[in-house]
Coordinates of C-alpha atoms in Angstrom, one line a residue:
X20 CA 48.6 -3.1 -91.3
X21 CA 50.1 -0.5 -93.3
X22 CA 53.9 -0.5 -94.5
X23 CA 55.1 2.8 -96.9
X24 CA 58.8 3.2 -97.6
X25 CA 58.4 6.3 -97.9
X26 CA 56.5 6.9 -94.6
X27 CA 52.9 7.0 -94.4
X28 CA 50.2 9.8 -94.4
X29 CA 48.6 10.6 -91.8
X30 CA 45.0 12.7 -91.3
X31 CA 44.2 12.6 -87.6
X32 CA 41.2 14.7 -86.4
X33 CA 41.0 16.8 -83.1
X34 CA 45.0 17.5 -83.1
X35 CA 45.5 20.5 -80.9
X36 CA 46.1 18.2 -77.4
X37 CA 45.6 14.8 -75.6
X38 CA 45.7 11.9 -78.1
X39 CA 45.6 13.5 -81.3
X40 CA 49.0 15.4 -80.5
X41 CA 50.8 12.6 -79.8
X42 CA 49.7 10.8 -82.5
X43 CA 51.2 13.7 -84.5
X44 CA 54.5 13.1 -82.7
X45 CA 54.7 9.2 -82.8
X46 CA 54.0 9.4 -86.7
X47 CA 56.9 11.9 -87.1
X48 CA 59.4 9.8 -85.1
X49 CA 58.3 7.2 -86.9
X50 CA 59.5 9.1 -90.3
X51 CA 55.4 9.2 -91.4
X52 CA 54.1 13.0 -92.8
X53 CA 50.9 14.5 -91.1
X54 CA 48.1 16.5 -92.0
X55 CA 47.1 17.5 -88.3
X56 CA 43.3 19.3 -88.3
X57 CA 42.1 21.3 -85.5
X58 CA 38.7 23.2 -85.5
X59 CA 41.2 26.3 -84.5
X60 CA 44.1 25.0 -86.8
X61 CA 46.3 27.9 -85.6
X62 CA 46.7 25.8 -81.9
X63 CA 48.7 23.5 -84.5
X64 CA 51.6 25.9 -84.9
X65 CA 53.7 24.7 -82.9
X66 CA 53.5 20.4 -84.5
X67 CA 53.9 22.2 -87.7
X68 CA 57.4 23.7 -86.9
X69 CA 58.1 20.3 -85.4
X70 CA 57.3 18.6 -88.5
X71 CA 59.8 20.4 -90.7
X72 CA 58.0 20.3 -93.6
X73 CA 56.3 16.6 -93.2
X74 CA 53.6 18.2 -91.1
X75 CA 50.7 20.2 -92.6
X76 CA 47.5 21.8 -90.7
X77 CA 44.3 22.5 -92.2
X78 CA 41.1 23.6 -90.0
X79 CA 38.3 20.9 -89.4
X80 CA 35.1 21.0 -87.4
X81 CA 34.6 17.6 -88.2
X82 CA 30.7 18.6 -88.1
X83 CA 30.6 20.1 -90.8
X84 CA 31.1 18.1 -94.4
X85 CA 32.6 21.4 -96.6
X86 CA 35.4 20.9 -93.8
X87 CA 35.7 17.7 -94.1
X88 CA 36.1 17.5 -97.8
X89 CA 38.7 20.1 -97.8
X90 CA 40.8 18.4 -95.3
X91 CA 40.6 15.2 -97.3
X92 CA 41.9 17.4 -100.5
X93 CA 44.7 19.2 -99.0
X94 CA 46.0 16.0 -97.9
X95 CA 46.5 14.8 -100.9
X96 CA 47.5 18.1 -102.4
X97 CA 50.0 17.8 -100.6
X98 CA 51.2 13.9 -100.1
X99 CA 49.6 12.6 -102.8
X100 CA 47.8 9.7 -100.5
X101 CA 46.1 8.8 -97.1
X102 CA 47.4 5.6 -95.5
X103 CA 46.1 6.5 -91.8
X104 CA 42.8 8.0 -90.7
X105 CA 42.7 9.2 -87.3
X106 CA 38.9 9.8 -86.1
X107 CA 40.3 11.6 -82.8
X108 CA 38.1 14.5 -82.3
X109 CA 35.6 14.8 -79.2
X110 CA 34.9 15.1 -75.8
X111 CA 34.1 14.2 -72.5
X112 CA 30.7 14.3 -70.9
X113 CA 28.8 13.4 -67.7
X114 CA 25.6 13.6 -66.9
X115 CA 22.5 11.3 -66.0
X116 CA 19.9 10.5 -68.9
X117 CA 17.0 13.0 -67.6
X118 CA 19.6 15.3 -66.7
X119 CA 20.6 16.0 -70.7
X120 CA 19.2 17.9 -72.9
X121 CA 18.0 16.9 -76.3
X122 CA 20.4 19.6 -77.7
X123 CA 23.1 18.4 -75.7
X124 CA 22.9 14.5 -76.9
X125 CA 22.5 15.9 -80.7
X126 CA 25.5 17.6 -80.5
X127 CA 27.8 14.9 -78.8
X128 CA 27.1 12.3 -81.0
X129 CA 27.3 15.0 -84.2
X130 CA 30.6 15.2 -83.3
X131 CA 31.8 11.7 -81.9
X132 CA 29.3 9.2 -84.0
X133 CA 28.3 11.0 -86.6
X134 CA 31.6 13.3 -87.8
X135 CA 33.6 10.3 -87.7
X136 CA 31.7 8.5 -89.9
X137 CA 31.5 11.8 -92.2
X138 CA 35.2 11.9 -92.4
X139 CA 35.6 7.8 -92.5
X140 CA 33.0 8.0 -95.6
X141 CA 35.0 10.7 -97.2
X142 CA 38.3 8.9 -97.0
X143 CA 37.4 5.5 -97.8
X144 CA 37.6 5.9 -101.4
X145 CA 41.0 6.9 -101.4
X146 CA 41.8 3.8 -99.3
X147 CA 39.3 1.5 -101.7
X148 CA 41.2 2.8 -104.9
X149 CA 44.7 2.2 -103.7
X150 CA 43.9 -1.3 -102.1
X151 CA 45.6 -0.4 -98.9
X152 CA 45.1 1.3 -95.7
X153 CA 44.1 1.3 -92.1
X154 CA 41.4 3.7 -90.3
X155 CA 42.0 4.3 -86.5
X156 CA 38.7 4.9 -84.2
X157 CA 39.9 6.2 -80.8
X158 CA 37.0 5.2 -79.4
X159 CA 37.0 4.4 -75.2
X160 CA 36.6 1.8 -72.3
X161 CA 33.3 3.3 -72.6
X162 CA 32.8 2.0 -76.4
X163 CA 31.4 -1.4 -74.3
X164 CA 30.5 -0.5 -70.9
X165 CA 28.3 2.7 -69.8
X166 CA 28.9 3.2 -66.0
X167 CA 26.1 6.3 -64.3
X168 CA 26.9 9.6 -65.9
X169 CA 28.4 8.5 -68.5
X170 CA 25.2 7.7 -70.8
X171 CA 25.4 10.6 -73.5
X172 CA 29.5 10.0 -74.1
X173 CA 28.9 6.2 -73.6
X174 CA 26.5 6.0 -76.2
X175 CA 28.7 7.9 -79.1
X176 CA 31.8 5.1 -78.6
X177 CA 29.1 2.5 -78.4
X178 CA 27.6 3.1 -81.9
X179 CA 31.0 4.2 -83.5
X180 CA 32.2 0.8 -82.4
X181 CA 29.6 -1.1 -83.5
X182 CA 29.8 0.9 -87.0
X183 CA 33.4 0.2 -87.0
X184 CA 33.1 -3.4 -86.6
X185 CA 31.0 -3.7 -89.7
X186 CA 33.0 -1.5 -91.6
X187 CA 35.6 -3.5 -90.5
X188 CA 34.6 -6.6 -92.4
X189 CA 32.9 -4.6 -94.9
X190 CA 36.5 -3.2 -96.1
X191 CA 39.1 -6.1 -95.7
X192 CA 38.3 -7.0 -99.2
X193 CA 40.2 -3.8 -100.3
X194 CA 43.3 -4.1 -98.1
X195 CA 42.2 -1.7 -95.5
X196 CA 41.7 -2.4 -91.9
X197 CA 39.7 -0.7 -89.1
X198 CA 41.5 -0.9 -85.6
X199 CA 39.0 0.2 -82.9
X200 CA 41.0 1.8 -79.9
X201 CA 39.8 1.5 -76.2
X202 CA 41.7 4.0 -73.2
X203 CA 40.7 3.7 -70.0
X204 CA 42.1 6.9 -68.3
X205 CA 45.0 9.0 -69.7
X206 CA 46.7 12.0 -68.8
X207 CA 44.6 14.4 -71.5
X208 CA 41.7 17.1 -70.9
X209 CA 38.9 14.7 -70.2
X210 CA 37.9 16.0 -67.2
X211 CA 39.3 19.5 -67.8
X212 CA 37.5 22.3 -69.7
X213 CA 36.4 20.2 -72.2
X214 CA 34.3 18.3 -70.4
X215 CA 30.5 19.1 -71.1
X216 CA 28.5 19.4 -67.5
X217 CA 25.3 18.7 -68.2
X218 CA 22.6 20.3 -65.6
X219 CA 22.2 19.4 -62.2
X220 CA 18.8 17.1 -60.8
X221 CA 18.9 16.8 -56.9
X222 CA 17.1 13.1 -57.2
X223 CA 20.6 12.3 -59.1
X224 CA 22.9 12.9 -56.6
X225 CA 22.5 9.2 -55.2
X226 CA 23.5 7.5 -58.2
X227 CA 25.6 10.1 -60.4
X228 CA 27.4 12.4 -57.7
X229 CA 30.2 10.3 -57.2
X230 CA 30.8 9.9 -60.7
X231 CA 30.4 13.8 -61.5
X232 CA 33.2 14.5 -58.2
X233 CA 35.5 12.0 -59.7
X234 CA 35.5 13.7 -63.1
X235 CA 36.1 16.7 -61.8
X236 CA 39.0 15.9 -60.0
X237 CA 41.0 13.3 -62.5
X238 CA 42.2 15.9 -64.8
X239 CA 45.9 15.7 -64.3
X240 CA 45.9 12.9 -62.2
X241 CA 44.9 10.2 -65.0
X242 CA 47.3 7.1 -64.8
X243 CA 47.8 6.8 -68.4
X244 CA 50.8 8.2 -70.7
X245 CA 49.0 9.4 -73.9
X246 CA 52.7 9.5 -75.4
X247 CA 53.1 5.7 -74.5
X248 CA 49.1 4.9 -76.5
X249 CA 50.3 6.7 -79.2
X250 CA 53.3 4.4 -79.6
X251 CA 51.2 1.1 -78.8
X252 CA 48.6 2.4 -81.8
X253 CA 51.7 2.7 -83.9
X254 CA 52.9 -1.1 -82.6
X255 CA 50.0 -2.3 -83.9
X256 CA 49.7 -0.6 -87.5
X257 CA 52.9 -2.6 -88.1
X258 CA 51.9 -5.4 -86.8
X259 CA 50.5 -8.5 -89.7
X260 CA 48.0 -9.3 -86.9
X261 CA 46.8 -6.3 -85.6
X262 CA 43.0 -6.9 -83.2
X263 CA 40.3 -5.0 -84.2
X264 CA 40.0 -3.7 -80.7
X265 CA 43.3 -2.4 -78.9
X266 CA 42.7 -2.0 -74.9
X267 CA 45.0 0.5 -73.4
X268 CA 46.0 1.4 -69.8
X269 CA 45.4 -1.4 -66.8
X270 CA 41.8 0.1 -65.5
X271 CA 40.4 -0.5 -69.2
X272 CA 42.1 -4.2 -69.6
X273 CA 40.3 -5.0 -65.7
X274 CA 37.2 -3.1 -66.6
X275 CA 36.6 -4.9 -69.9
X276 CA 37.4 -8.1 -68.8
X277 CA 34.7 -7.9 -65.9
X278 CA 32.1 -6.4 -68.3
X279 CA 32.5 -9.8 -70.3
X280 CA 32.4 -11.9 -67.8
X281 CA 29.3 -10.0 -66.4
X282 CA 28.0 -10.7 -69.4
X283 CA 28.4 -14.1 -69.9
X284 CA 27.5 -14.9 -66.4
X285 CA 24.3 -13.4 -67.2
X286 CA 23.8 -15.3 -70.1
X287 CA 24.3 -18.2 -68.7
X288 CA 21.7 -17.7 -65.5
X289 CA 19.1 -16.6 -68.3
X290 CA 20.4 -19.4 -70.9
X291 CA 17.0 -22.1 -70.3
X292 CA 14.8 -19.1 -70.3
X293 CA 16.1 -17.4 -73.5
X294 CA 16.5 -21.0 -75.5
X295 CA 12.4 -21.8 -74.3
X296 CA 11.0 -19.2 -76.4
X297 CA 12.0 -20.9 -79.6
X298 CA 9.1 -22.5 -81.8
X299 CA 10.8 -26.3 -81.5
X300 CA 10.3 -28.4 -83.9
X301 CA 13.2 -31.2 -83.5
X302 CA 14.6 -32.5 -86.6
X303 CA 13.3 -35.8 -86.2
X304 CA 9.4 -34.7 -85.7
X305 CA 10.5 -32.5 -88.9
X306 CA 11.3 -35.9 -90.4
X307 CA 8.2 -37.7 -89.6
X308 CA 5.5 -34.7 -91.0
X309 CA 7.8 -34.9 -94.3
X310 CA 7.4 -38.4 -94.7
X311 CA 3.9 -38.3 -93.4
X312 CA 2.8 -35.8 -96.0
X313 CA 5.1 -37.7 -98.5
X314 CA 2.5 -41.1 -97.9
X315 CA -0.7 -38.6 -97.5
X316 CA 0.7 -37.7 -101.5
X317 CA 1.1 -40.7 -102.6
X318 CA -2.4 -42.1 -101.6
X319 CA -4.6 -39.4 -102.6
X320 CA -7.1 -40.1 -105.0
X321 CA -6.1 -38.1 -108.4
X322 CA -9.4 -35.6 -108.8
X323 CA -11.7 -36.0 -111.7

């Protein structure tokens, strides 16, 4: 997707753990230069030594667009190009749908939906003007399925998939590609203090307190090696047939596959319902009102 010989730039967002620092650490094996953004860029301190010199930090709340623009300018300051956007930054969430707040929903998809596509916008004409590029949307298992709970953080991946599948087509023109990634669980701090809680409604219990009690105890027992994702998201930027959605870990390969057969089973038991509602007109009844009004034409009286 995107070959430099002399190693590409990098801007990944939400750098200080999980995904987004090993991202940092796959691009500098792989001889590419970072500019690794934190909200707190001084939790960055220790990639930058790593980096010796190919690793710069700069602070971005990816919420808010002065940020973002700076980031965008330092970067090339300081490589002279982008050829990788990372839209990392977020976090976890559980709750039911009556149990959120207004506030709370605003703010998760400010940072998840609406951030990424800030920082995507402010990149792409970089990527546009030198006809190459690739933009990387960490999105989740959740980006197409929305178990109980998960409705709020479910519905952020959702729309920033469906954004980045437009994009997507909207941007091959220019050389640039959009590769939507999907984790299923990995050893990072979804379920640790980053996690939002939203309140508490007894009536939920039922449906959403099994879901809440798993969260809260998979931090650190996740089955997926972020180290490993980073290297398979690498894999694929080299590859001249990358997908535009990359599955990772075995629970979101299972998962995903059942959601779509779900689907399609569903579909199918709906199909003679959903295909009566059409207004049918068959193509030969089509044929005989043409011809019909054709004839009615042609033997009209002209008007006086």
């Amino acid at each position: 997707m995107t070959k430099e010989t002399d190693g590409r730039v990098w801007l990944i967002t939400g750098c200080s753990s999980g995904f987004g620092r090993h991202l940092v650490l796959a691009a500098l094996d792989a001889g590419d230069r970072v500019m690794a953004t934190a909200r707190r860029p001084e939790t960055l301190a220790e990639l930058e030594a790593l980096g010796q010199g190919r690793v710069r930090t700069a602070a971005l709340d990816v919420t808010d667009p002065a940020q973002i623009e700076a980031a965008v300018q330092a970067t090339l300051a300081e490589f002279g190009r982008i050829d990788v956007l990372v839209n990392n930054a977020g976090h976890g969430s559980v709750g039911a749908v009556e149990e959120l707040t207004m506030a709370e929903l605003r703010s998760l998809m400010d940072v998840m939906f609406f951030g990424a596509v800030e920082v995507t916008k402010a990149v792409l004409p970089h990527l546009r003007a030198q006809e190459s590029g690739a933009i990387v949307q960490m999105s989740s298992m959740g980006g197409q399925q929305s178990p109980p709970g998960f409705g709020a953080y479910c519905s952020a991946k959702f729309a920033l998939e469906a954004m980045s599948e437009s994009l997507a087509a909207e941007v091959a023109p220019f050389g640039v590609n959009v590769l939507i990634v999907e984790p299923g669980a990995f050893r990072t701090e979804f379920g640790g203090s980053r996690l939002h809680r939203s309140r508490v409604i007894d009536a939920y219990r039922e449906s959403t307190g099994e879901i809440r009690d798993f969260v809260e105890g998979m931090d650190g027992s996740q089955p997926g090696d972020p180290a490993k994702a980073a290297a398979a998201i690498l894999k694929v930027l080299d590859s001249d047939d990358a997908p535009l959605r990359l599955a990772l870990g075995d629970d979101a390969v299972d998962g995903l596959r059942a959601t779509h057969e779900a689907r399609a089973a569903e579909l199918a038991a709906w199909e003679e319902l959903s295909r009566s509602t059409a207004l049918w007109i068959s193509r030969a009844s089509a044929g005989s009102r043409r011809r019909a009004a054709s004839a009615r034409g042609r033997t009209r009286r002209p008007r006086r």
